[in-house]
PDB file of C-alpha atoms in Angstrom:
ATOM      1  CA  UNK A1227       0.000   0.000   0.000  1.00 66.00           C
ATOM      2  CA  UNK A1228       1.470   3.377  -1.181  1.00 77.00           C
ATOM      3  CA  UNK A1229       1.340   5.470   1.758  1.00 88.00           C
ATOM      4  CA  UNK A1230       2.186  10.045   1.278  1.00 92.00           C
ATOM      5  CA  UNK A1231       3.174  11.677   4.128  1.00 95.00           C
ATOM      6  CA  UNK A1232       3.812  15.765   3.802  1.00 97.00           C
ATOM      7  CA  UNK A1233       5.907  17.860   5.633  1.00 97.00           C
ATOM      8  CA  UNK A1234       7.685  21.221   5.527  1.00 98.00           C
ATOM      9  CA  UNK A1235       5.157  23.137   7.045  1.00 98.00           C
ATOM     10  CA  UNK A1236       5.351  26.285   9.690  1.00 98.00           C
ATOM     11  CA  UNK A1237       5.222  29.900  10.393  1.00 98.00           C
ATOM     12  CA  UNK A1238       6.246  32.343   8.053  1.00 98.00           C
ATOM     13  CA  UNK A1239       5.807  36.109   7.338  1.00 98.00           C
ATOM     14  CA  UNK A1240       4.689  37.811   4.514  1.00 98.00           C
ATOM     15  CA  UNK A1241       6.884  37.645   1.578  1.00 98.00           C
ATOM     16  CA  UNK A1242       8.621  34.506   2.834  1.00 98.00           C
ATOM     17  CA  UNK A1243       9.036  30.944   1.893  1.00 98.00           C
ATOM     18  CA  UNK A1244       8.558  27.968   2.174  1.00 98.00           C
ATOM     19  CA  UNK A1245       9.195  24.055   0.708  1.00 98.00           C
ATOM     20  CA  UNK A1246       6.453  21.800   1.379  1.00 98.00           C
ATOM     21  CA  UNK A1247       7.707  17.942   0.431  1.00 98.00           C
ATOM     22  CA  UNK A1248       5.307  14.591   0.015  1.00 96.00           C
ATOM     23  CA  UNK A1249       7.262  11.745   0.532  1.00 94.00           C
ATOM     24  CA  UNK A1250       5.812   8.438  -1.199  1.00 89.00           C
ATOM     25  CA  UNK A1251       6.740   4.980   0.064  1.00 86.00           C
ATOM     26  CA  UNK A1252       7.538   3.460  -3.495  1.00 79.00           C
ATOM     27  CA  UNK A1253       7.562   5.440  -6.668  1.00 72.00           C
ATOM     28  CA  UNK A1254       4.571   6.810  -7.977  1.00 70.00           C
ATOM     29  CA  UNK A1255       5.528   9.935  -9.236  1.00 61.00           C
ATOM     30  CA  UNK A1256       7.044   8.677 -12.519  1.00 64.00           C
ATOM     31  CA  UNK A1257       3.966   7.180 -13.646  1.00 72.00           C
ATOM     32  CA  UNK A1258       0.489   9.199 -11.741  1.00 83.00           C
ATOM     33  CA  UNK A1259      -0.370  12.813 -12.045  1.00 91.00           C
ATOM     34  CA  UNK A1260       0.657  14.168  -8.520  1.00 93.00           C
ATOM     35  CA  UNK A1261      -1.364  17.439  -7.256  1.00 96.00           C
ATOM     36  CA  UNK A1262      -0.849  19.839  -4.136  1.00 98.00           C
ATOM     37  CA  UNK A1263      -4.010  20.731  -2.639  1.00 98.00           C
ATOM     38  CA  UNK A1264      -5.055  23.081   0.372  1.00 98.00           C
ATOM     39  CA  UNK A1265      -7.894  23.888   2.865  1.00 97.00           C
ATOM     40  CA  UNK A1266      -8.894  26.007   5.657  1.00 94.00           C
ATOM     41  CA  UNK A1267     -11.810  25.069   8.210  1.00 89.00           C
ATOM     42  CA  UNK A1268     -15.146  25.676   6.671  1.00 90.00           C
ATOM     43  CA  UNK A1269     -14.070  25.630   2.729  1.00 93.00           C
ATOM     44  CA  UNK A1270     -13.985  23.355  -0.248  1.00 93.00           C
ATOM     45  CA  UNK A1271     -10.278  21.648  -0.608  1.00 95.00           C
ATOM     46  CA  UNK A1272      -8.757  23.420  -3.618  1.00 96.00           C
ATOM     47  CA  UNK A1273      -6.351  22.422  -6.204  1.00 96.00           C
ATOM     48  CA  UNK A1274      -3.282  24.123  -5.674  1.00 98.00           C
ATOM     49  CA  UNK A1275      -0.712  22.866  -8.436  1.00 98.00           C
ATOM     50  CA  UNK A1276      -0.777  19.470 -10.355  1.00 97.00           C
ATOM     51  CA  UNK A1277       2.214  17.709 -12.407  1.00 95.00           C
ATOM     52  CA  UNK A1278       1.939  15.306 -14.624  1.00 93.00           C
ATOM     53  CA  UNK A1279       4.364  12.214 -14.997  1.00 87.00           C
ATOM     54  CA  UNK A1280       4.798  14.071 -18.725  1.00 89.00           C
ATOM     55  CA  UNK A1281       6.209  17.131 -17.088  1.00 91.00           C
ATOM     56  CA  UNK A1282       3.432  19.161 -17.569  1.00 95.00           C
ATOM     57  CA  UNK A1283       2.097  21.914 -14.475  1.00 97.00           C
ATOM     58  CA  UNK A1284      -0.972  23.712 -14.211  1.00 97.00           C
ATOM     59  CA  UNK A1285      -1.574  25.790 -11.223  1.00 98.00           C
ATOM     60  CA  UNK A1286      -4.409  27.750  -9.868  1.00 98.00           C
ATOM     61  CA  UNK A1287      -4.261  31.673 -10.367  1.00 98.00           C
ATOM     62  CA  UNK A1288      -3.889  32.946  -6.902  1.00 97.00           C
ATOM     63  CA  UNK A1289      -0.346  30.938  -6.982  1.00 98.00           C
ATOM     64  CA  UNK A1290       0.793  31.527 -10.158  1.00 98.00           C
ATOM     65  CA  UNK A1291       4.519  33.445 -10.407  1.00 98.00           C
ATOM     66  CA  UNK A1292       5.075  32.212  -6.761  1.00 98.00           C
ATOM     67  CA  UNK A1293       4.815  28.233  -6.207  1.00 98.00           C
ATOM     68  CA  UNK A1294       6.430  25.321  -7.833  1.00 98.00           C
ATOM     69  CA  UNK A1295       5.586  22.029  -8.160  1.00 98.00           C
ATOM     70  CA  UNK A1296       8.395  19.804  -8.997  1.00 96.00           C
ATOM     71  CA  UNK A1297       9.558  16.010  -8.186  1.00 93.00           C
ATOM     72  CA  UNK A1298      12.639  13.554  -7.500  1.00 91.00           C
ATOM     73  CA  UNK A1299      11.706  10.257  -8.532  1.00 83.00           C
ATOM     74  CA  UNK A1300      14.642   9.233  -7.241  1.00 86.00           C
ATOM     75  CA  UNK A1301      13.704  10.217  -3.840  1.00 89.00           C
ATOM     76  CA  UNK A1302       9.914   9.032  -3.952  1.00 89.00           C
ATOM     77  CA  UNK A1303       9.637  13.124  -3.442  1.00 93.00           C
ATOM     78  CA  UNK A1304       7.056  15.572  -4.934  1.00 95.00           C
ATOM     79  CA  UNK A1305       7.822  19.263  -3.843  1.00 97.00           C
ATOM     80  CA  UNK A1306       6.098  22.565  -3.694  1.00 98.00           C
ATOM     81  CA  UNK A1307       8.181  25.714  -3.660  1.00 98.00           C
ATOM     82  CA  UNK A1308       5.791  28.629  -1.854  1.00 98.00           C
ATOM     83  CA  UNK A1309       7.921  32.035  -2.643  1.00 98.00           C
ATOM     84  CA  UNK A1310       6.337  35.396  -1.668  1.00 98.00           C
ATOM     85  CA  UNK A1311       4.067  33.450   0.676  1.00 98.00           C
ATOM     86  CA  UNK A1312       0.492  35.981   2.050  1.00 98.00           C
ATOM     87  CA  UNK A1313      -1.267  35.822   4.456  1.00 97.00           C
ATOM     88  CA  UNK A1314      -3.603  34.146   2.063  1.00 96.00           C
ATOM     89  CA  UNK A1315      -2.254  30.976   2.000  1.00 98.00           C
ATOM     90  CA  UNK A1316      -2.390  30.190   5.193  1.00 98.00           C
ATOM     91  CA  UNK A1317      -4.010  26.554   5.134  1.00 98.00           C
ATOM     92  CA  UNK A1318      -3.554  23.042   5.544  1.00 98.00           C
ATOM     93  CA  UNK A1319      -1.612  21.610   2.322  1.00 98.00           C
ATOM     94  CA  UNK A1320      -2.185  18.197   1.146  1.00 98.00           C
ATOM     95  CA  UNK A1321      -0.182  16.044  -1.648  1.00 96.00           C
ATOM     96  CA  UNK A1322      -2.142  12.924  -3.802  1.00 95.00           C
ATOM     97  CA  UNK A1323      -2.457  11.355  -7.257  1.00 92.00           C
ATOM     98  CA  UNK A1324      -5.015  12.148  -9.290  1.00 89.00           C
ATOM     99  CA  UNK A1325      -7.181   9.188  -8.856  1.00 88.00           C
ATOM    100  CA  UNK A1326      -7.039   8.921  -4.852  1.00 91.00           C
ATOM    101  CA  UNK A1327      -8.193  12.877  -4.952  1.00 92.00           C
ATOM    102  CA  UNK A1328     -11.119  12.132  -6.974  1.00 92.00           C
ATOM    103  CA  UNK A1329     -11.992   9.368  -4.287  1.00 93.00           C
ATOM    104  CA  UNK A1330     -11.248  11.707  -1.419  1.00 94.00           C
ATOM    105  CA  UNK A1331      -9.114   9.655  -0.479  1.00 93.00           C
ATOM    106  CA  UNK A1332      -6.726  12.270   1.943  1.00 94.00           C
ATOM    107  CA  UNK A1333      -3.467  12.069   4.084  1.00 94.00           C
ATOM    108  CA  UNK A1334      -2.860  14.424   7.460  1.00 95.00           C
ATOM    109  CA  UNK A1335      -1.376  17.455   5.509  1.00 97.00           C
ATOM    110  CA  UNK A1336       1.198  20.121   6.877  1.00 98.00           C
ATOM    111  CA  UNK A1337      -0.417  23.522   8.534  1.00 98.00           C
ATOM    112  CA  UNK A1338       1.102  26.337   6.337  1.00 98.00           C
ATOM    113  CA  UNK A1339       0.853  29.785   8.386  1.00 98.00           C
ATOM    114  CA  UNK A1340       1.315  33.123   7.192  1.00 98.00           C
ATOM    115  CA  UNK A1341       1.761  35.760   9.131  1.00 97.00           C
ATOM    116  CA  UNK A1342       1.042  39.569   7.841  1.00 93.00           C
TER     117      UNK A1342
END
């Protein structure tokens, strides 16, 4: 059972950043679409950024210019890169593949706070 556990969470002030990692147990990242999702209490969970095993990104406006989603596949590792971080994106980030999103399928996350 392929288990993703994130990490790199904390407190940060406006402008900072931050690098959020997801850690797979085997290698998955070569061969699923891989996505970076967030929440805060009382909202919808929102794509963030998604990569493709192609290569390809997409990310959601609000983000755009200041995160990156990237992977080591040697490492089991999927990244996101938070530059310029406001107080906006303060939220609890999630990693997962495509498919276990769509089943809401959902790991503990990493609490992301920004502070103004």
């Amino acid at each position: 059972q392929v288990r993703l556990v994130e990490s790199g969470g904390g407190l940060v002030q406006a402008g900072g950043s931050l690098r959020l990692s997801c850690v797979a147990s085997r290698n998955i990242g070569g061969i699923e679409t891989m996505g970076w999702y967030r929440q805060t209490p009382g909202n919808q969970r929102d794509m963030v950024a998604v990569l493709t095993a192609a290569g390809s990104t997409n990310y959601a406006d609000s983000v755009k210019g200041r995160f990156t989603i990237s992977r080591d596949n040697a490492k089991n590792t999927v990244y996101l890169q938070m530059n310029n971080l406001k107080p906006e994106d303060t939220a609890v980030y999630y990693c997962n593949t495509r498919l276990w999103a769509a089943l809401d399928r959902w790991g503990q996350g990493t609490q992301v706070t920004v502070s103004s």
